[in-house]
mmCIF file of C-alpha atoms in Angstrom:
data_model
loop_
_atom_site.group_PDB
_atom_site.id
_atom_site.type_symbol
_atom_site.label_atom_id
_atom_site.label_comp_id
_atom_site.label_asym_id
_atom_site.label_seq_id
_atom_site.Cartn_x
_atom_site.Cartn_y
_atom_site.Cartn_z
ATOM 1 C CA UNK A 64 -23.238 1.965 -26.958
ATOM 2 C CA UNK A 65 -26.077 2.421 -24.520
ATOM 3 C CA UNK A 66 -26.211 4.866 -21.609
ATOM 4 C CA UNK A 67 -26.706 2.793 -18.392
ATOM 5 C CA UNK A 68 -27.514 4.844 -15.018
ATOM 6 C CA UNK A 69 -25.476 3.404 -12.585
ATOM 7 C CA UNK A 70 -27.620 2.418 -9.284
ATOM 8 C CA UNK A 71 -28.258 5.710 -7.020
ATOM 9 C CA UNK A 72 -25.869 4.297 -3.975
ATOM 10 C CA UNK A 73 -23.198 3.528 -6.664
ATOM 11 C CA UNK A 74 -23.609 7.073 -8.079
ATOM 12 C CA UNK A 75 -23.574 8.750 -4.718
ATOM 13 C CA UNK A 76 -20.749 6.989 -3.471
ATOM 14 C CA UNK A 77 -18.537 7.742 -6.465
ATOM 15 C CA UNK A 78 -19.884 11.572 -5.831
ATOM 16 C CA UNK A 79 -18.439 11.592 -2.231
ATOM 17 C CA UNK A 80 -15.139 9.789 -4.063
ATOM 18 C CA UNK A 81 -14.736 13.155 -6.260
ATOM 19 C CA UNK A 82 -15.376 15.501 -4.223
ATOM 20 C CA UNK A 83 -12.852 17.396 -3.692
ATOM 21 C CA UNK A 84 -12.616 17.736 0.023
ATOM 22 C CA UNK A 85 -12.661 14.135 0.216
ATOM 23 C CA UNK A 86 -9.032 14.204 -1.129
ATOM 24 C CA UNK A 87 -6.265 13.246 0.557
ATOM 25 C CA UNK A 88 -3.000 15.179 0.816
ATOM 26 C CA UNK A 89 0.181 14.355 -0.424
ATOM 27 C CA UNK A 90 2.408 11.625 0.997
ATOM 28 C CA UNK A 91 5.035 12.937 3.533
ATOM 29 C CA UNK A 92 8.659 12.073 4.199
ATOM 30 C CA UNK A 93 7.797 9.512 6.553
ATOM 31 C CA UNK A 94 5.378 7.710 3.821
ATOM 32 C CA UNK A 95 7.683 7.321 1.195
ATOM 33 C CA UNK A 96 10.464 6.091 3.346
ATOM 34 C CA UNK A 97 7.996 3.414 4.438
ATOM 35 C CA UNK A 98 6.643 2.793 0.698
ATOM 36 C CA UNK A 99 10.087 2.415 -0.439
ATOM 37 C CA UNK A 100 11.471 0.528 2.452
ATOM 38 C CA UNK A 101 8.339 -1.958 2.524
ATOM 39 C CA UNK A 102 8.280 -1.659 -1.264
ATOM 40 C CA UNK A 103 12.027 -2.195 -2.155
ATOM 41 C CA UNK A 104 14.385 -2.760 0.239
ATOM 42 C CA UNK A 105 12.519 -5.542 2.069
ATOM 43 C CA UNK A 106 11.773 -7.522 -0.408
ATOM 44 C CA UNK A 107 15.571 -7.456 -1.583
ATOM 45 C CA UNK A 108 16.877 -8.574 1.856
ATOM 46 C CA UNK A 109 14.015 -11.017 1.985
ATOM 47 C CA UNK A 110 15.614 -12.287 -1.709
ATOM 48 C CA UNK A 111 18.605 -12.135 -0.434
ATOM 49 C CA UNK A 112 18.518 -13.853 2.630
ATOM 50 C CA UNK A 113 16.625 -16.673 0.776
ATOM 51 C CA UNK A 114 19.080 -17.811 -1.640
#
């Protein structure tokens, strides 16, 4: 298999991706009550309420 470079604004931007101040912190109370309410329960009642 051949080694491609990838373009130099394609490698820079997947530099500032890795870096690792440029990652975020860990999701808080708040954000998994909204993942799982937006995620799960929603779409149940939504079920629900259609039938």
């Amino acid at each position: 298999m051949a080694q491609e470079r990838l373009h130099p604004e394609v490698e820079r931007r997947l530099a500032l991706l890795e870096s690792e101040q440029n990652q975020g912190d860990d999701y808080d109370g708040s954000a998994w009550l909204a993942l799982i309410g937006l995620g799960i329960v929603l779409p149940i009642i939504a079920l629900w309420l259609a039938r």
